[in-house]
mmCIF file of C-alpha atoms in Angstrom:
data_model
loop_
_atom_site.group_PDB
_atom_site.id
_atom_site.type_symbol
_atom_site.label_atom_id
_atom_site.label_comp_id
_atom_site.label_asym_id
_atom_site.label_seq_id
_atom_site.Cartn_x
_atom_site.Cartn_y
_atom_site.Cartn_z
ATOM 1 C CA UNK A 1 -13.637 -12.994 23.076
ATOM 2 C CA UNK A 2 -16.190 -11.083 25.481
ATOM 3 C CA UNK A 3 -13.371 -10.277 27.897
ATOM 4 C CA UNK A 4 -11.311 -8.710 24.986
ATOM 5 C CA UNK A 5 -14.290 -7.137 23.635
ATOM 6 C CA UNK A 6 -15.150 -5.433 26.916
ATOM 7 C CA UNK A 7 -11.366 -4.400 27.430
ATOM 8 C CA UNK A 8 -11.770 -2.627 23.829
ATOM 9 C CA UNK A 9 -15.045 -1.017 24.322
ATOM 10 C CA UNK A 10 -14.039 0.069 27.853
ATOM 11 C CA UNK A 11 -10.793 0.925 28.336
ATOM 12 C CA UNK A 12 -9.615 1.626 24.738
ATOM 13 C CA UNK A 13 -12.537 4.122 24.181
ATOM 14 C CA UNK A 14 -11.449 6.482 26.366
ATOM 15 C CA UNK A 15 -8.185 6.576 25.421
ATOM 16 C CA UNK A 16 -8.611 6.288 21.425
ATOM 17 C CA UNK A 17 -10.518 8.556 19.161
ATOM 18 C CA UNK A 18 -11.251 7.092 15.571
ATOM 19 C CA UNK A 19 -13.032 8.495 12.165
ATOM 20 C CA UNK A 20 -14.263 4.945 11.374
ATOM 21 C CA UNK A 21 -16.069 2.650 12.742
ATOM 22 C CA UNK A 22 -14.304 -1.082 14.317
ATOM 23 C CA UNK A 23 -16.460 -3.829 14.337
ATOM 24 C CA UNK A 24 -15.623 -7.158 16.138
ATOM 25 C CA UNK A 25 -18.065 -10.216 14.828
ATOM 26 C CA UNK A 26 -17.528 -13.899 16.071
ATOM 27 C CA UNK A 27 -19.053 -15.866 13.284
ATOM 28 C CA UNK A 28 -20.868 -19.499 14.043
ATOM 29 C CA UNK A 29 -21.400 -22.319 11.302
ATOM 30 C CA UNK A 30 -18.013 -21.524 9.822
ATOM 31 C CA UNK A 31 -17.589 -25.176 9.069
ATOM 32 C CA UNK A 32 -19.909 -27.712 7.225
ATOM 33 C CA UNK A 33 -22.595 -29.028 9.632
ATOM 34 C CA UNK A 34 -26.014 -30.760 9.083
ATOM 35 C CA UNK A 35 -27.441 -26.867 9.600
ATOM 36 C CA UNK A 36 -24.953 -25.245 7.031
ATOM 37 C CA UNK A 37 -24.778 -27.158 3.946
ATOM 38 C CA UNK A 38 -21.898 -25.265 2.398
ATOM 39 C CA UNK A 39 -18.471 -23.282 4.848
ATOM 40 C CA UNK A 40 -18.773 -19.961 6.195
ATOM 41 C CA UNK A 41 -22.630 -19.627 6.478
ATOM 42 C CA UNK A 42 -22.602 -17.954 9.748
ATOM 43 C CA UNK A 43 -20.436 -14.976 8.001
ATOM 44 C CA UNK A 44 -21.915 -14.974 4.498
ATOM 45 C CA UNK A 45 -25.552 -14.079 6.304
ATOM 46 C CA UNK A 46 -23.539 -11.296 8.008
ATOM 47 C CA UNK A 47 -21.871 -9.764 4.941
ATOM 48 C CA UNK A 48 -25.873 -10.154 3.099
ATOM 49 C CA UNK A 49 -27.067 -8.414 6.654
ATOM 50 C CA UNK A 50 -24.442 -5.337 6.455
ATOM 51 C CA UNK A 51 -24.562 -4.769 2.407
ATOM 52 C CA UNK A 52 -28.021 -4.272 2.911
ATOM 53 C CA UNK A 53 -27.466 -2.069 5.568
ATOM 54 C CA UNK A 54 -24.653 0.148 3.834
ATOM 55 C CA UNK A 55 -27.082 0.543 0.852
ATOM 56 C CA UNK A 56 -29.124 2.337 2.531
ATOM 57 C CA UNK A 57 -26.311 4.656 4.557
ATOM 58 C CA UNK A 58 -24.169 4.946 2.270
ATOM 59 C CA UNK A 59 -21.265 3.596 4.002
ATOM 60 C CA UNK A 60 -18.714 0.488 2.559
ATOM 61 C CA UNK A 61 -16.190 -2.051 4.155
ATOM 62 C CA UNK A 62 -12.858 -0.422 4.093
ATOM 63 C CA UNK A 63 -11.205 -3.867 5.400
ATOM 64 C CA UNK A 64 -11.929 -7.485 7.227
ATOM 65 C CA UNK A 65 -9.676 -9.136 8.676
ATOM 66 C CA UNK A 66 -10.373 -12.449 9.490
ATOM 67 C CA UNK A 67 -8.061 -14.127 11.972
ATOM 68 C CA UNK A 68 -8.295 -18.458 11.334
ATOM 69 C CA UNK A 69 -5.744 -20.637 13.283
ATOM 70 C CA UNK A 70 -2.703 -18.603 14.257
ATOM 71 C CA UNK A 71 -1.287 -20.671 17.346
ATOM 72 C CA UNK A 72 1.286 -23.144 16.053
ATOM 73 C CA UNK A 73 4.401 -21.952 14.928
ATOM 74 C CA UNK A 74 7.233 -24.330 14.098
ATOM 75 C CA UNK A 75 10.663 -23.228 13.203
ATOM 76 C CA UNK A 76 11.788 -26.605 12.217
ATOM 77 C CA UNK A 77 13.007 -27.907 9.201
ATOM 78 C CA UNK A 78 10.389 -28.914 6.889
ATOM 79 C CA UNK A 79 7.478 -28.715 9.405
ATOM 80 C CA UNK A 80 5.248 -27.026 6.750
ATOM 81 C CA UNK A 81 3.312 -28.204 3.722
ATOM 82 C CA UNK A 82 2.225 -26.506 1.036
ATOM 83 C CA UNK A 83 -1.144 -27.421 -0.661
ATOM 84 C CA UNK A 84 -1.008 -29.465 -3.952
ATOM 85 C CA UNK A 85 0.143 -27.845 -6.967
ATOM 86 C CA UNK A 86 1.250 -24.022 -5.034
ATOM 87 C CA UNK A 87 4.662 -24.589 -7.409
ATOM 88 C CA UNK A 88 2.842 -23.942 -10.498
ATOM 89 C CA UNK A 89 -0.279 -21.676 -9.224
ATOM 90 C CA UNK A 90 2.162 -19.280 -6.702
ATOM 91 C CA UNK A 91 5.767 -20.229 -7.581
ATOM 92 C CA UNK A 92 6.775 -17.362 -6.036
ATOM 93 C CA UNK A 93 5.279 -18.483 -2.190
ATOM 94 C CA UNK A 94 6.105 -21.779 -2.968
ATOM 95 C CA UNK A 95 10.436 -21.263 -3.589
ATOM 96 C CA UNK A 96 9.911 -18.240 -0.418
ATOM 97 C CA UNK A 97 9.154 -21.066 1.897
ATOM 98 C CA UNK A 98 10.842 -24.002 0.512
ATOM 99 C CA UNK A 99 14.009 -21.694 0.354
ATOM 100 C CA UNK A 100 13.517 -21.195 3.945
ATOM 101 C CA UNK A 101 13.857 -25.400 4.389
ATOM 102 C CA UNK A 102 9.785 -25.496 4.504
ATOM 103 C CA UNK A 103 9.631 -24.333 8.097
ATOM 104 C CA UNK A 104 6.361 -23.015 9.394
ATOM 105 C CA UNK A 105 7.515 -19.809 11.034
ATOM 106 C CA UNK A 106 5.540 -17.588 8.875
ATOM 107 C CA UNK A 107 1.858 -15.906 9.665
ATOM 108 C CA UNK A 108 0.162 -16.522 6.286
ATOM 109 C CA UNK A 109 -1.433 -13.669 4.956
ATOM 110 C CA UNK A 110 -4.091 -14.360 2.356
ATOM 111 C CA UNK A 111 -5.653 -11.664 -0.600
ATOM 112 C CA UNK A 112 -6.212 -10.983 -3.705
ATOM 113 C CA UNK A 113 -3.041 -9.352 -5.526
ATOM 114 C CA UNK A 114 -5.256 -6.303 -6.082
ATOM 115 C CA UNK A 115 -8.228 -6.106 -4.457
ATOM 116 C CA UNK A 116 -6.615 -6.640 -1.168
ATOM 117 C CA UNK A 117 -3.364 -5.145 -1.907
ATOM 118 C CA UNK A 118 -3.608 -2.067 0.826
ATOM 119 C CA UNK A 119 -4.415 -4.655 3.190
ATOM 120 C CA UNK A 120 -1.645 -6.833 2.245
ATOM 121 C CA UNK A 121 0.458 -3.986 2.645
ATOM 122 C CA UNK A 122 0.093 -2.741 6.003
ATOM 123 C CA UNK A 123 -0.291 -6.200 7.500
ATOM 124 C CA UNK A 124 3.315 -6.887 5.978
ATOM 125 C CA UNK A 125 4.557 -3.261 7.230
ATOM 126 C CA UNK A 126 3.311 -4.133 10.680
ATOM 127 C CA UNK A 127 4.712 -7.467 11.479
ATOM 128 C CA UNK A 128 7.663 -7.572 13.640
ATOM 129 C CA UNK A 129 10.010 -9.968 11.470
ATOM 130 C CA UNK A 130 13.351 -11.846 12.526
ATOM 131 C CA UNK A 131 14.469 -15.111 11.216
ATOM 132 C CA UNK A 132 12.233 -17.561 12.740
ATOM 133 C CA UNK A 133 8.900 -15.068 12.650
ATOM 134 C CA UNK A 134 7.813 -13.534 9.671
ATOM 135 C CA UNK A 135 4.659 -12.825 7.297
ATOM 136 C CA UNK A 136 4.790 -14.980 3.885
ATOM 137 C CA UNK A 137 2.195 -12.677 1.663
ATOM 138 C CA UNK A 138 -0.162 -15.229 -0.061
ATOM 139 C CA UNK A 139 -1.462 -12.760 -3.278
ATOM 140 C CA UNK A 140 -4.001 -14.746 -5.209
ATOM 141 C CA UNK A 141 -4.190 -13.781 -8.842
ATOM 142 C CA UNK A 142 -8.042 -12.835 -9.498
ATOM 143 C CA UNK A 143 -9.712 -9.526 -8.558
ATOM 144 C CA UNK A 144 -13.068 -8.937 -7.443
ATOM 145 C CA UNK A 145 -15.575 -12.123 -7.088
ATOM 146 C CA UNK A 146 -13.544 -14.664 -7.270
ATOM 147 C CA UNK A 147 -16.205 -17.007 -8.989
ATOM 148 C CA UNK A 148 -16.112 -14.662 -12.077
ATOM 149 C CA UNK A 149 -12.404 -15.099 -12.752
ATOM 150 C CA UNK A 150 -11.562 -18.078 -15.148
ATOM 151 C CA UNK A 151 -9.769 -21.035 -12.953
ATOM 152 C CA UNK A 152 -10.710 -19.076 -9.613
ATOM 153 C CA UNK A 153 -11.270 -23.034 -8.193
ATOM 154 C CA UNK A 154 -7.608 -23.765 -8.977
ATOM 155 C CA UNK A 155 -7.692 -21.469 -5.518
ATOM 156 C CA UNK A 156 -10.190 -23.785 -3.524
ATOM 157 C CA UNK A 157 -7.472 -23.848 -0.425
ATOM 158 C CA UNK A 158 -7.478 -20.762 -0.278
ATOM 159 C CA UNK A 159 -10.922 -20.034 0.403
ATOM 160 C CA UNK A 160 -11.488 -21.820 3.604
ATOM 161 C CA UNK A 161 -12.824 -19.201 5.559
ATOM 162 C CA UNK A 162 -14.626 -16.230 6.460
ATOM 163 C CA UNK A 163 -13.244 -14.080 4.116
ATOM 164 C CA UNK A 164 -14.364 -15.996 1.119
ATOM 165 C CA UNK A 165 -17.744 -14.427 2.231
ATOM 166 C CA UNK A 166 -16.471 -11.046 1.783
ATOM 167 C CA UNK A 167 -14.835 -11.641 -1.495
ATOM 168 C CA UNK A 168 -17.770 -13.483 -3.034
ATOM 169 C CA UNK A 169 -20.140 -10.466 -2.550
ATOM 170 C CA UNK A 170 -21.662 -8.614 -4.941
ATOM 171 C CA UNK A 171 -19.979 -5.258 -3.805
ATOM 172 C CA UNK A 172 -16.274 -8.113 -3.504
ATOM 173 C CA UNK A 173 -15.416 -6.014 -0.494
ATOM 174 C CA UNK A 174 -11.348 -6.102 1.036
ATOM 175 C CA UNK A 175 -10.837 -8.909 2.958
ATOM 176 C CA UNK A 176 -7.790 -11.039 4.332
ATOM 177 C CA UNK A 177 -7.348 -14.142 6.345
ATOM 178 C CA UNK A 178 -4.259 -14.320 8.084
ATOM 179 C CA UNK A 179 -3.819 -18.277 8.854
ATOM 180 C CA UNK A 180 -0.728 -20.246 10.756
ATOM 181 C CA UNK A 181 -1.695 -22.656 7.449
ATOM 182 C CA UNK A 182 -3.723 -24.959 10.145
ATOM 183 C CA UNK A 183 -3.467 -28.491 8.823
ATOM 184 C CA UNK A 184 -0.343 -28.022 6.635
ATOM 185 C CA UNK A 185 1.842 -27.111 9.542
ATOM 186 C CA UNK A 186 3.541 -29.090 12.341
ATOM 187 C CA UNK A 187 1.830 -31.615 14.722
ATOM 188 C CA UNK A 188 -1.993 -29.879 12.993
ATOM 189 C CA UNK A 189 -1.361 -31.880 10.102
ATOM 190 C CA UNK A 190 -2.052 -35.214 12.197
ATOM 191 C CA UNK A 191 -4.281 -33.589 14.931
ATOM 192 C CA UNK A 192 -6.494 -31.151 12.748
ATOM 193 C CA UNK A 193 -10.061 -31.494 14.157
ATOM 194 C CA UNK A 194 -9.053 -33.708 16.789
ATOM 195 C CA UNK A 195 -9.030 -33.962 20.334
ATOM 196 C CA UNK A 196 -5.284 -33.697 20.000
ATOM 197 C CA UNK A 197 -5.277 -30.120 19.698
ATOM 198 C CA UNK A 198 -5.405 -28.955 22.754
ATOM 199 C CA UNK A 199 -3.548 -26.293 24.806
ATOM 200 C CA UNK A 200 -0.635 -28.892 26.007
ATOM 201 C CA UNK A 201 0.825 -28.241 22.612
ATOM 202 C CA UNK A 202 1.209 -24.766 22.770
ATOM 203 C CA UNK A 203 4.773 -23.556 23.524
ATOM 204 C CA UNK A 204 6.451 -19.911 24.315
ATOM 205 C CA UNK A 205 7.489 -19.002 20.548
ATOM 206 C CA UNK A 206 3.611 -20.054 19.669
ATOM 207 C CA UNK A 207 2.411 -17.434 22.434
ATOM 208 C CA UNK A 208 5.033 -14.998 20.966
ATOM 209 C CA UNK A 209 4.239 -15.443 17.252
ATOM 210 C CA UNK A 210 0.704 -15.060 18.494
ATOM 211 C CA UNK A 211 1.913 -11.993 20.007
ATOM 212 C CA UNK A 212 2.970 -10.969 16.773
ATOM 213 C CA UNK A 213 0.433 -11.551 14.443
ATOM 214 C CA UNK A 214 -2.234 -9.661 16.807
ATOM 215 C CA UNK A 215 0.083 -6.504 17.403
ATOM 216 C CA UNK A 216 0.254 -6.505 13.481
ATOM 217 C CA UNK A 217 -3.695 -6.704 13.315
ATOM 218 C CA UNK A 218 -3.994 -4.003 15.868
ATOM 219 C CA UNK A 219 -1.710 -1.508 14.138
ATOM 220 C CA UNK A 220 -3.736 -2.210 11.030
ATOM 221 C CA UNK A 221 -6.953 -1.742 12.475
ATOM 222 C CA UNK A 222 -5.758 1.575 14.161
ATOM 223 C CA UNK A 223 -4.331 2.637 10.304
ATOM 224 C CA UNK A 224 -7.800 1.710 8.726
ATOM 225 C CA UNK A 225 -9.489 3.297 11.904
ATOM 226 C CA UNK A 226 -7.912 6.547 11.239
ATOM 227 C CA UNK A 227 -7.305 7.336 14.805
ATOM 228 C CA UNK A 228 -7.044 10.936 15.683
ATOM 229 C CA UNK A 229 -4.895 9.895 19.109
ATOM 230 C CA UNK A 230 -4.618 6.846 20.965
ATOM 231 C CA UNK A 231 -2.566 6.141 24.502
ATOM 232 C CA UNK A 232 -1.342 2.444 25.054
ATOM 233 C CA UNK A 233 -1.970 1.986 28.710
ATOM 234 C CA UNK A 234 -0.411 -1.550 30.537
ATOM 235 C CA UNK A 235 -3.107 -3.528 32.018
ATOM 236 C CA UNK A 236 -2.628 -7.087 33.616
ATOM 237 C CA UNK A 237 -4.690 -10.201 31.927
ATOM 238 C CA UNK A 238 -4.485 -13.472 33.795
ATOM 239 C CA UNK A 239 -1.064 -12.882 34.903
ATOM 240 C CA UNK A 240 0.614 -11.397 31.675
ATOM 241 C CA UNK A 241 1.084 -7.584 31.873
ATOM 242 C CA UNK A 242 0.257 -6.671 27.961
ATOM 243 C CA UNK A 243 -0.299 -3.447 26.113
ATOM 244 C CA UNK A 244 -3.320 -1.853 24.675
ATOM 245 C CA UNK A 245 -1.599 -1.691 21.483
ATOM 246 C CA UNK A 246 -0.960 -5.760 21.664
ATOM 247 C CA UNK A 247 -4.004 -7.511 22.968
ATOM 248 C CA UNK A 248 -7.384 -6.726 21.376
ATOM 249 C CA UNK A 249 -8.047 -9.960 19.423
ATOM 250 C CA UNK A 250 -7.266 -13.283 20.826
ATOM 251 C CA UNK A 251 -10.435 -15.528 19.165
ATOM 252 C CA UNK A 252 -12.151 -16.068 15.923
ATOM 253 C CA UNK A 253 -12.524 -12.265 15.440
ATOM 254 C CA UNK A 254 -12.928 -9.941 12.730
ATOM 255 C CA UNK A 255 -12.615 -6.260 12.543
ATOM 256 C CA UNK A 256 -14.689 -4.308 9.650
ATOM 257 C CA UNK A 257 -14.242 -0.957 9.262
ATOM 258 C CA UNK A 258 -16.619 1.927 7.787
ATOM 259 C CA UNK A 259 -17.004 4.963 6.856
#
């Protein structure tokens, strides 16, 4: 995360002018621990720290987007799960991807139907889709706080992350977890949170929906940015000759944007 950080702040600076403000934040205590007595504490202290802040400037959250798991891609026949009851909360999701014979090709992009629905957009936009990668748009029925929409724990899978925090403020800013579905997907749904995860699993079409999914988030950030110009320039990372415009975020990052 530091050495893409660095790359950003160095060499994209001088080659990128933007109105708004990017923001990359590596949250800790994102999962239940002895310290953290409820998920995401580590990024619901951040998104108290910043409100407080914008108060006084003046300035909002245009968009988060908070990137979870999105390393394992499977293109096989019903490699993906779905969590309980998705057919009658989201039938819609639920017939997209059993229609596709449950494969877990997809980059799962979670929001609310409204609140979110710019950011749902241009992540969908952005996404370089074929048959075996694609986006599957995950629009959650309530607006604002969730907890002030009748049956918002219906939702409760949806919620496992950092972008809950976001949602759940006061001022319910735009937020959107974009997810490879973690423990309902593939060989995850055995080695979740074990040592079995591990790099020997990953294969070339999970580097290249990887690929993907970050040159997506990058040409959203740079659309939420509001970049006045911008060169890509071809650098080489630990072997692999990448773009500017595809390698910013390869960790548990988010990107806020003000203005």
């Amino acid at each position: 995360m530091f050495v893409v950080c660095r790359y950003v702040l160095h060499a994209g600076k001088a080659r990128c002018d933007v109105k708004n403000t990017i923001l990359f934040v590596a949250f800790d205590f994102e999962e239940w621990t002895d310290e953290c007595n409820d998920i995401a504490c580590g990024s619901n202290r951040y998104v108290k720290n910043i409100t407080s802040y914008l108060s006084k400037s003046g300035g909002t959250i245009s968009g988060a987007i908070i990137l979870e798991t999105v390393l394992n891609h499977n293109s096989s026949a019903e490699s993906e799960k779905l969590p309980h009851g998705f057919d009658k909360l989201l039938p819609d999701v639920y017939n997209e991807v059993k229609n596709d014979s449950m494969r877990g090709n997809f980059l799962a992009v979670t929001g609310r139907k409204e609140s979110d629905r710019k950011l749902l957009s241009l992540m969908a936009k952005h996404f370089q889709k074929d048959s075996d990668y694609r986006t599957q748009l995950i629009e959650v029925p309530i607006n604002g706080q969730p907890s002030l929409n009748p049956g918002y724990k219906y939702f409760d899978d949806l919620y496992r992350s950092d972008h809950y925090s976001f949602w759940e403020a006061n001022a319910s800013y735009s937020a959107l977890m974009l997810t490879d579905t973690a423990d309902f997907r593939g060989y995850m749904q055995r080695c979740y949170h074990k040592e079995c995860d591990n790099l020997s699993l990953v294969k070339e079409d999970d580097l290249e929906f990887l690929r993907r999914s970050i040159n997506a988030v990058i040409k959203t950030v740079l659309d939420l940015s509001e970049v006045d110009s911008c060169k890509p320039v071809d650098v080489n990372f630990g072997g692999m000759s990448v773009t500017f415009n595809l390698f910013v975020m390869l960790a548990m990052l988010l990107g806020t944007f003000l203005f």
